[in-house]
PDB file of C-alpha atoms in Angstrom:
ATOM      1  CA  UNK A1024       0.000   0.000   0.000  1.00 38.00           C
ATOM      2  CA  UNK A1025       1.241   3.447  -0.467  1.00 42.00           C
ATOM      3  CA  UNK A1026       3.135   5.492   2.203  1.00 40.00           C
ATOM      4  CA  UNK A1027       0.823   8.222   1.634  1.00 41.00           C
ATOM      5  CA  UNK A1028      -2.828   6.986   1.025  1.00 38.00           C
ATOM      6  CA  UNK A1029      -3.911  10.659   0.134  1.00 33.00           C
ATOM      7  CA  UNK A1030      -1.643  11.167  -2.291  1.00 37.00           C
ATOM      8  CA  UNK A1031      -3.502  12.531  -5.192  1.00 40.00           C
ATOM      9  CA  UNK A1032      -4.734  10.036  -8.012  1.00 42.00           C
ATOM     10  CA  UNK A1033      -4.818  11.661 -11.353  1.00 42.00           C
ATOM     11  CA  UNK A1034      -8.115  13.273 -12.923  1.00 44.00           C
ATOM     12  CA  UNK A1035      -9.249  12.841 -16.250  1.00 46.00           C
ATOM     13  CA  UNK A1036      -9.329  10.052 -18.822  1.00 48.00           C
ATOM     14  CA  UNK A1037      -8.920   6.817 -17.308  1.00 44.00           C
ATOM     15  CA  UNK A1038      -5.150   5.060 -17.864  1.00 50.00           C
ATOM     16  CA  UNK A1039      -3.797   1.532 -18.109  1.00 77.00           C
ATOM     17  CA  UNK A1040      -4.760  -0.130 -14.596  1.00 93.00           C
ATOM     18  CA  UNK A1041      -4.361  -3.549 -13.373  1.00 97.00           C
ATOM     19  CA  UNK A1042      -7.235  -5.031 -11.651  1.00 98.00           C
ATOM     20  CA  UNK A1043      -6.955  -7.977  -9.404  1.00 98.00           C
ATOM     21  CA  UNK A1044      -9.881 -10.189  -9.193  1.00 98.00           C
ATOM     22  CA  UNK A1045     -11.488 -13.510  -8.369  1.00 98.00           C
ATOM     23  CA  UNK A1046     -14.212 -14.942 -10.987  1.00 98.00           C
ATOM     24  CA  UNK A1047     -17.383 -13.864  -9.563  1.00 97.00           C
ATOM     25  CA  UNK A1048     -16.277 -12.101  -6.621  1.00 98.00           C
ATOM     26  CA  UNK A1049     -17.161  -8.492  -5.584  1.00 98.00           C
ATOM     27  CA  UNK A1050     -14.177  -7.276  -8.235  1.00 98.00           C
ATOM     28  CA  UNK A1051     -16.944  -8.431 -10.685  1.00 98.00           C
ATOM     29  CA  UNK A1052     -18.123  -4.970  -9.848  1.00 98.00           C
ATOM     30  CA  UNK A1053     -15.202  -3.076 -10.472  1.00 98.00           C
ATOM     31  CA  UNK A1054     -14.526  -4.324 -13.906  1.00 98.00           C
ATOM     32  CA  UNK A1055     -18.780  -4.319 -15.124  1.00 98.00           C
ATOM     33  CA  UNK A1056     -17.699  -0.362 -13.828  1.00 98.00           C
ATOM     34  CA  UNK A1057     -14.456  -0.484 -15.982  1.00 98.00           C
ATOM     35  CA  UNK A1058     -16.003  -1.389 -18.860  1.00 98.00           C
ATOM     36  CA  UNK A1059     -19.213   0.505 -18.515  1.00 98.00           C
ATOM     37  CA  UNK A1060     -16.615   3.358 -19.137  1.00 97.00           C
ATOM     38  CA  UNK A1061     -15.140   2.034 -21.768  1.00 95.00           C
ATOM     39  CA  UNK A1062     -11.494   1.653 -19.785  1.00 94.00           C
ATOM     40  CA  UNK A1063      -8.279   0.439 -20.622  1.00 92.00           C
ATOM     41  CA  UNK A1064      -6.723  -2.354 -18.041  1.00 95.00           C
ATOM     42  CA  UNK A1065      -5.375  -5.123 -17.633  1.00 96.00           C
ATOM     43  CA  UNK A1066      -6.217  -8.046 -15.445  1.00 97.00           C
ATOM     44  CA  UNK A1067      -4.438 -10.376 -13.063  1.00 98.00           C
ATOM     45  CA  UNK A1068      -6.397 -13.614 -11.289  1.00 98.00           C
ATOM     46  CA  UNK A1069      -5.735 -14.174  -7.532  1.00 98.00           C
ATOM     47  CA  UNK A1070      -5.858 -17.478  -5.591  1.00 98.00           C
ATOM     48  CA  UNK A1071      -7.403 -16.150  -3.020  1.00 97.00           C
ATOM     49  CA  UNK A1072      -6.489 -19.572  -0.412  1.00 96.00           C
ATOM     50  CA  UNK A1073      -2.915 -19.253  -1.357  1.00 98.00           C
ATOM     51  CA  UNK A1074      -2.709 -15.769  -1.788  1.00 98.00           C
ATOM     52  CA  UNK A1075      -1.050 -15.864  -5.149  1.00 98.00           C
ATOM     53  CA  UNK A1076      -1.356 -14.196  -8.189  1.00 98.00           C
ATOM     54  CA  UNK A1077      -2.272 -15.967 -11.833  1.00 98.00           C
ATOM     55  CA  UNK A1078       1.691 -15.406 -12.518  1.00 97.00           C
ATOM     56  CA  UNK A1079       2.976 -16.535  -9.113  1.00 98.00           C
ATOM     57  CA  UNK A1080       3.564 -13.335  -7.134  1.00 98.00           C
ATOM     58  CA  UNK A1081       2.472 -13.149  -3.635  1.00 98.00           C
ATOM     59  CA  UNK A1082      -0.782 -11.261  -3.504  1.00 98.00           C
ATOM     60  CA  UNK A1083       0.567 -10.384  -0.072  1.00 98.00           C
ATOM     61  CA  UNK A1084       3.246  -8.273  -1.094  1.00 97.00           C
ATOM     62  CA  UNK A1085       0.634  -6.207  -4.071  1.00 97.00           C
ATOM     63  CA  UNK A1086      -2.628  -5.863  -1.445  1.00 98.00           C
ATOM     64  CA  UNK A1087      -1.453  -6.451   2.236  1.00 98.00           C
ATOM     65  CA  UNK A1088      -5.787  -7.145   3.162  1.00 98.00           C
ATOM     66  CA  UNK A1089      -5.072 -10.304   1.006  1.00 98.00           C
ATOM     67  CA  UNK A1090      -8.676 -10.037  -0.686  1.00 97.00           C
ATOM     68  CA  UNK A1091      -9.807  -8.516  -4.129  1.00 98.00           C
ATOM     69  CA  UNK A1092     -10.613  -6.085  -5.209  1.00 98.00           C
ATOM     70  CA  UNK A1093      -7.278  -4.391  -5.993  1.00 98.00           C
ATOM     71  CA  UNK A1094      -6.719  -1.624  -8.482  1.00 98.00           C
ATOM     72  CA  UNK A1095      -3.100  -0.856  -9.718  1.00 96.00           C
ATOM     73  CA  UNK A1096      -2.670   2.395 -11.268  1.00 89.00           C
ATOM     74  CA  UNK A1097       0.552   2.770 -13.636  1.00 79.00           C
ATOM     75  CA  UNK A1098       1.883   5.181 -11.260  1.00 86.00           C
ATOM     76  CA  UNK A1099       2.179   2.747  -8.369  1.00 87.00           C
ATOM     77  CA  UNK A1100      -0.525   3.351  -6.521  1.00 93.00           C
ATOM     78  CA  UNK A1101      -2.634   1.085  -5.621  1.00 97.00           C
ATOM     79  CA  UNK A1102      -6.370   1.258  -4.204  1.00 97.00           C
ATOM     80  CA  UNK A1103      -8.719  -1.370  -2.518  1.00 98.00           C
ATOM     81  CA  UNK A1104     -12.147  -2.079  -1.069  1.00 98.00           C
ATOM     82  CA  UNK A1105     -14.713  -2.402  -3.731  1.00 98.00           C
ATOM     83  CA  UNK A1106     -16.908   0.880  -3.096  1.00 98.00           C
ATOM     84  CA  UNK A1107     -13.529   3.429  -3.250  1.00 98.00           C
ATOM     85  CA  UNK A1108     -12.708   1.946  -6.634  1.00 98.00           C
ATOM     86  CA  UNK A1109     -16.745   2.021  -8.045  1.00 98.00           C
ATOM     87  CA  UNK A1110     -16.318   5.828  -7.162  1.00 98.00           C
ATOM     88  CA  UNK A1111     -12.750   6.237  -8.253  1.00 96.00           C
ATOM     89  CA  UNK A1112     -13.507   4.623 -11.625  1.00 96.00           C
ATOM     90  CA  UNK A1113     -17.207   6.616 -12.070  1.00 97.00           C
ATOM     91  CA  UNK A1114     -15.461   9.831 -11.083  1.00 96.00           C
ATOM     92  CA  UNK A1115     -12.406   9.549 -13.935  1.00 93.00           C
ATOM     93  CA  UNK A1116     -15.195   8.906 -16.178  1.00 93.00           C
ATOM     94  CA  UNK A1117     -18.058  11.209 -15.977  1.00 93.00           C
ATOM     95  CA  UNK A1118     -19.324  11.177 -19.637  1.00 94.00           C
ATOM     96  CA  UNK A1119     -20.268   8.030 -18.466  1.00 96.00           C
ATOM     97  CA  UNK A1120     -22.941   8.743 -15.880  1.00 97.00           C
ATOM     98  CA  UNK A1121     -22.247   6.111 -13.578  1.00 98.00           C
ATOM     99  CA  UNK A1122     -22.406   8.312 -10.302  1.00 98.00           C
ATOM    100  CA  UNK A1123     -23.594  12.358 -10.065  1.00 97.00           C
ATOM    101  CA  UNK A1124     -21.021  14.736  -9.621  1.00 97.00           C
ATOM    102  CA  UNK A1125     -20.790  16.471  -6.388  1.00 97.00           C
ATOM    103  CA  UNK A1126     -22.878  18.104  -4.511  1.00 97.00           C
ATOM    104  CA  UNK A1127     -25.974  16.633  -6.707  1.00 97.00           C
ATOM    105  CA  UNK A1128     -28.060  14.639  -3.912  1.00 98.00           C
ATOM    106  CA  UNK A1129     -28.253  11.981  -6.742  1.00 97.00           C
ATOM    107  CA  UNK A1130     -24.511  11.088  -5.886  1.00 98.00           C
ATOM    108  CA  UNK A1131     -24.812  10.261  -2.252  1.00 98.00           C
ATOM    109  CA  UNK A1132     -28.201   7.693  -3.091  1.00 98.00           C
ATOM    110  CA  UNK A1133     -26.141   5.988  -5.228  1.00 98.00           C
ATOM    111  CA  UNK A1134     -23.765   5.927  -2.472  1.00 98.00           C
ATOM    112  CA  UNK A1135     -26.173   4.679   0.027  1.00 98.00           C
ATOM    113  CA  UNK A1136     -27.499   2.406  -2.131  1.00 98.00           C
ATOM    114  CA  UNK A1137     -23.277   0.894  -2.437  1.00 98.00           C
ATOM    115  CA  UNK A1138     -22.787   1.259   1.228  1.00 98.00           C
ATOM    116  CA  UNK A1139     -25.907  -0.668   1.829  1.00 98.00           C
ATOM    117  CA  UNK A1140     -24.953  -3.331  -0.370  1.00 98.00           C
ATOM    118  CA  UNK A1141     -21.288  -3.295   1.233  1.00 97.00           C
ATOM    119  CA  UNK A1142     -22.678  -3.771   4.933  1.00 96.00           C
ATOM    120  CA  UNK A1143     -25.886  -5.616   4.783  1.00 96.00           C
ATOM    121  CA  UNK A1144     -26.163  -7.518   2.008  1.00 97.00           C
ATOM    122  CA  UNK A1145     -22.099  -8.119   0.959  1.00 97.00           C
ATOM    123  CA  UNK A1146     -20.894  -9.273   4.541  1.00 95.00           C
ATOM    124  CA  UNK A1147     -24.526 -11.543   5.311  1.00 96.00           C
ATOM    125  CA  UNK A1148     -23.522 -13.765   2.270  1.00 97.00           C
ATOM    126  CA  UNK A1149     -20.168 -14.999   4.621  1.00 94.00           C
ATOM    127  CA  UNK A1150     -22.272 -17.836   6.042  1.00 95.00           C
ATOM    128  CA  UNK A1151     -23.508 -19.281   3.113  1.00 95.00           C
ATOM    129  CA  UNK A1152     -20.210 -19.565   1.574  1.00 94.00           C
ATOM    130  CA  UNK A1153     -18.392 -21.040   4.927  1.00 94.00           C
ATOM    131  CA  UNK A1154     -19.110 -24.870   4.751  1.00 92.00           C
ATOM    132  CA  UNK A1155     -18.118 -24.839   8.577  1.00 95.00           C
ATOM    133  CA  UNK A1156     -21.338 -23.468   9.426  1.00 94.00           C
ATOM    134  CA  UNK A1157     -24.403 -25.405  10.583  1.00 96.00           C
ATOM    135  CA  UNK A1158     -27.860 -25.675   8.521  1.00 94.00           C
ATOM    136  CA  UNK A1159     -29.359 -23.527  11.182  1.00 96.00           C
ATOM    137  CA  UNK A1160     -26.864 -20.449  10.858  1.00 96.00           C
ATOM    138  CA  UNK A1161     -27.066 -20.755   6.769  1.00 95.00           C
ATOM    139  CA  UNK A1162     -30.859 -20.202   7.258  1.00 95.00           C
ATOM    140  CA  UNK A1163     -30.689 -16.935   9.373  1.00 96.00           C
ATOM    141  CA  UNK A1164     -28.363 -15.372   7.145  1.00 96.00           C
ATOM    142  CA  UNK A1165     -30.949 -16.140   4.792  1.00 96.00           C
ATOM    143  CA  UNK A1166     -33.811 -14.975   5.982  1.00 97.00           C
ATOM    144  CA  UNK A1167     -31.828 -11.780   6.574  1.00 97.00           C
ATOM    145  CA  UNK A1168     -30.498 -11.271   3.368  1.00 98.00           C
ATOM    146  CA  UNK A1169     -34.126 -11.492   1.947  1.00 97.00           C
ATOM    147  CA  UNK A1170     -35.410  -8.802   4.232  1.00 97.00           C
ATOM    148  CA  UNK A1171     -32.520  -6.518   2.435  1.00 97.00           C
ATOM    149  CA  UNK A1172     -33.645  -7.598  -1.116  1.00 97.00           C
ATOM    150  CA  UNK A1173     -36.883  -6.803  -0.092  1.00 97.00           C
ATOM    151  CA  UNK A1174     -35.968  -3.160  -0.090  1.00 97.00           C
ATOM    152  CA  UNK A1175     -34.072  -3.180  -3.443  1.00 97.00           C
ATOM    153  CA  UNK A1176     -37.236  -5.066  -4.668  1.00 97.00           C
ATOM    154  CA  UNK A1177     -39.328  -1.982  -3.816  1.00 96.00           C
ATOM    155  CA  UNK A1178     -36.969   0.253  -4.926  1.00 96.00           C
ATOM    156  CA  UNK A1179     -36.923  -1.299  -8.845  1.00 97.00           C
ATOM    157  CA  UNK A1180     -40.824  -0.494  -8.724  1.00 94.00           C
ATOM    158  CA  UNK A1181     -39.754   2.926 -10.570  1.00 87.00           C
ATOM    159  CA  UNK A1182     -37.612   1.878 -13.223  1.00 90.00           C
ATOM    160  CA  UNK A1183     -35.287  -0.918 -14.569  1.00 96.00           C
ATOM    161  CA  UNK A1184     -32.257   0.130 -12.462  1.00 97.00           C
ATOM    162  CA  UNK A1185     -32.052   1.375  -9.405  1.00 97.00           C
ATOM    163  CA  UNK A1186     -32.269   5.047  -9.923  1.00 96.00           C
ATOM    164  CA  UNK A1187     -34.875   4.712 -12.884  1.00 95.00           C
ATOM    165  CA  UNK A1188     -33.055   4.285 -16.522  1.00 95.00           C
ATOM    166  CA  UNK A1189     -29.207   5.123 -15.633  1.00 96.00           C
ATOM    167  CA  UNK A1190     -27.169   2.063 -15.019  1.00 98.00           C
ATOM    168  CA  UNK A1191     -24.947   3.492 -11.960  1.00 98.00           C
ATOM    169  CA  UNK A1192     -21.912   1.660  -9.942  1.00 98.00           C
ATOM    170  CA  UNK A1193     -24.772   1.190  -7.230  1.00 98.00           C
ATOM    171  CA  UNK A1194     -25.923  -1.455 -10.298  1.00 98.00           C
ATOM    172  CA  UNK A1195     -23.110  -2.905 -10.973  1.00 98.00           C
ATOM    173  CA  UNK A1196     -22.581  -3.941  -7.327  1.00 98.00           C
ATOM    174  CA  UNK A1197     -25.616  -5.412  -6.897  1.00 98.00           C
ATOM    175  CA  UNK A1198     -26.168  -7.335  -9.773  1.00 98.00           C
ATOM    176  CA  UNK A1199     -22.846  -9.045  -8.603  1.00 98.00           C
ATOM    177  CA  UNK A1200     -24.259  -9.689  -5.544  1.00 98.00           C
ATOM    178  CA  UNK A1201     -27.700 -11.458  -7.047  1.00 98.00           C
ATOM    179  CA  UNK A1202     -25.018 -13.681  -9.060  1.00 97.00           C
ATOM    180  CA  UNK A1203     -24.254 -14.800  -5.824  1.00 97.00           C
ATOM    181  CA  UNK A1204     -27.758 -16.602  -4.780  1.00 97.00           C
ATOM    182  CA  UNK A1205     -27.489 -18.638  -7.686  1.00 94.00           C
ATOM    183  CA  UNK A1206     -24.295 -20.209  -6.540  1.00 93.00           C
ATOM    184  CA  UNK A1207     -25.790 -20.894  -3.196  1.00 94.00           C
ATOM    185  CA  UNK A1208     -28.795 -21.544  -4.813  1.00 94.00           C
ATOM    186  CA  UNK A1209     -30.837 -19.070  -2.884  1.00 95.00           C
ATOM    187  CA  UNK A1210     -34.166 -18.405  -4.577  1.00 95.00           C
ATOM    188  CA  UNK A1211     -35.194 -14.807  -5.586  1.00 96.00           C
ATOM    189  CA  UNK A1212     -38.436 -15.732  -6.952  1.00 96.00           C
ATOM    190  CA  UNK A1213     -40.363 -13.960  -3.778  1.00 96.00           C
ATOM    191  CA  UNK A1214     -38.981 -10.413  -5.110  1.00 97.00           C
ATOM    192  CA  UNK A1215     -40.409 -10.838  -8.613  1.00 97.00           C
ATOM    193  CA  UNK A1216     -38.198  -7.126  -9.280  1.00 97.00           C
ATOM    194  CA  UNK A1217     -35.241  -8.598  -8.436  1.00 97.00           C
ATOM    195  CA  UNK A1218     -35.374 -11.230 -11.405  1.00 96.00           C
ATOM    196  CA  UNK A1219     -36.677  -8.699 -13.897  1.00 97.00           C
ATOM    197  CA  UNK A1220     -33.650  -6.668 -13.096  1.00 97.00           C
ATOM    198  CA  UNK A1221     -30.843  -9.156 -13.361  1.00 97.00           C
ATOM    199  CA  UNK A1222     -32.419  -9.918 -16.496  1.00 95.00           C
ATOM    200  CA  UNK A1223     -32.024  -6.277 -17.453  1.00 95.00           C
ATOM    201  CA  UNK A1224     -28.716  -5.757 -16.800  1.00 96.00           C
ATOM    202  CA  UNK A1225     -27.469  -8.906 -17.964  1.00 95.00           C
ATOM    203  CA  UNK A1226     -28.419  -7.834 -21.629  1.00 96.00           C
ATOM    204  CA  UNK A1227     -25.994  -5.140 -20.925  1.00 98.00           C
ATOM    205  CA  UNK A1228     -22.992  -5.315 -23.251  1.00 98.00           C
ATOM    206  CA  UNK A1229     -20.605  -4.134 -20.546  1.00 98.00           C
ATOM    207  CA  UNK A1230     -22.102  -6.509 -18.090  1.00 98.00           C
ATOM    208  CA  UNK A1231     -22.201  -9.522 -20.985  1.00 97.00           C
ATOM    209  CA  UNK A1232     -18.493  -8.633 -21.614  1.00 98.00           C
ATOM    210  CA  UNK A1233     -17.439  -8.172 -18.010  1.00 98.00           C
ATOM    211  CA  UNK A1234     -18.893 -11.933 -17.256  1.00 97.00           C
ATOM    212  CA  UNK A1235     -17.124 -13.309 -20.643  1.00 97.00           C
ATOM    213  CA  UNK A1236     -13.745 -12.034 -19.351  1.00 98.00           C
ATOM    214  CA  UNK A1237     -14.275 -14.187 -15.992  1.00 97.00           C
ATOM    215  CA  UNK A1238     -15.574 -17.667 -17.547  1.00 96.00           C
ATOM    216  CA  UNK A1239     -19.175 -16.922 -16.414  1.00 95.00           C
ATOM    217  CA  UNK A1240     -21.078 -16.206 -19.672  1.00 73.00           C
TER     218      UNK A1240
END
């Protein structure tokens, strides 16, 4: 990580960037983001058990948290946790309209909207990926995540994306999330929204081409 972490990034036009991911993961975000902008970057796979990268390095010694996302910039700098990079990546990028600029109250829903996926939806999935957990535990978390997609299911009542017709960062976070009750085959039929919208975004070429990248289309 760098010595100074407010060192300032450079504005503009987005530059060659590494991003450090795991198929499916919450970096699934990041690059749907990246290439809703239309960005240049490369792309490096992590183990995330052994910590290693797809050409051997130790992840360690790139991303000290040992998780993805990462985001190398070709100045050395490197930033992590998923909802600093959807901003960092929707702010170099504006034409694209993937977040408000400042001071526009449309901005900070769209970042509610990420920091509600980030602490109640993102962390509840933990037990149903952790085989070490009992039947019992799997079902709570459950039962709570479905009271949060409750909410988002409302919310798509106005339009097919969360804030009406733009696609926002907000978006592409949670429509890596959904991807996630399919692998722990969680059903979403109950939130009739929430299928309608996966549906929508999935037709997306950004989203089609993000999932291609990572084996998943």
């Amino acid at each position: 990580m760098p010595n100074n972490p407010f060192t300032p990034l450079q504005s503009g036009v987005l530059i060659t960037m590494k991003l450090y991911y795991f198929p499916g993961a919450c970096s699934l975000a990041v690059r749907i983001a990246l290439n809703e902008a239309g960005a240049s970057f490369d792309c490096e796979k992590v183990d995330l058990a052994e910590k290693k990268t797809e050409s051997g390095a130790n992840y360690l010694e790139i991303n000290p948290k040992g998780y993805v996302p990462a985001l190398e910039l070709d100045n050395g700098e490197l930033l992590t946790e998923v909802g600093a990079l959807l901003q960092y990546v929707a702010d170099q990028n504006g034409s694209a309209n993937l977040l408000a600029p400042v001071g526009d109250l449309g901005r900070y829903r769209v970042l509610e909207a990420i920091n509600y996926c980030s602490t109640e939806l993102h962390k509840n999935f933990g037990p149903m990926f952790n085989p070490a957990v009992t039947d019992e535990e799997k079902a709570a978390a459950e039962e709570l995540i479905g009271s949060r997609l409750a909410l988002f299911n409302d919310q798509l009542n106005s339009g097919p994306y969360l804030f009406g017709d733009q696609f926002t960062i907000a978006d592409a976070y949670l429509i890596t999330i959904l991807g996630w009750t399919q692998f722990v085959q969680m059903d979403i039929s109950p939130w009739p929204n929430l299928g309608r919208y996966v549906g929508q975004a999935m037709g997306r070429a950004a989203v089609q081409k993000s999932m291609q990248e990572e084996g998943l289309g």
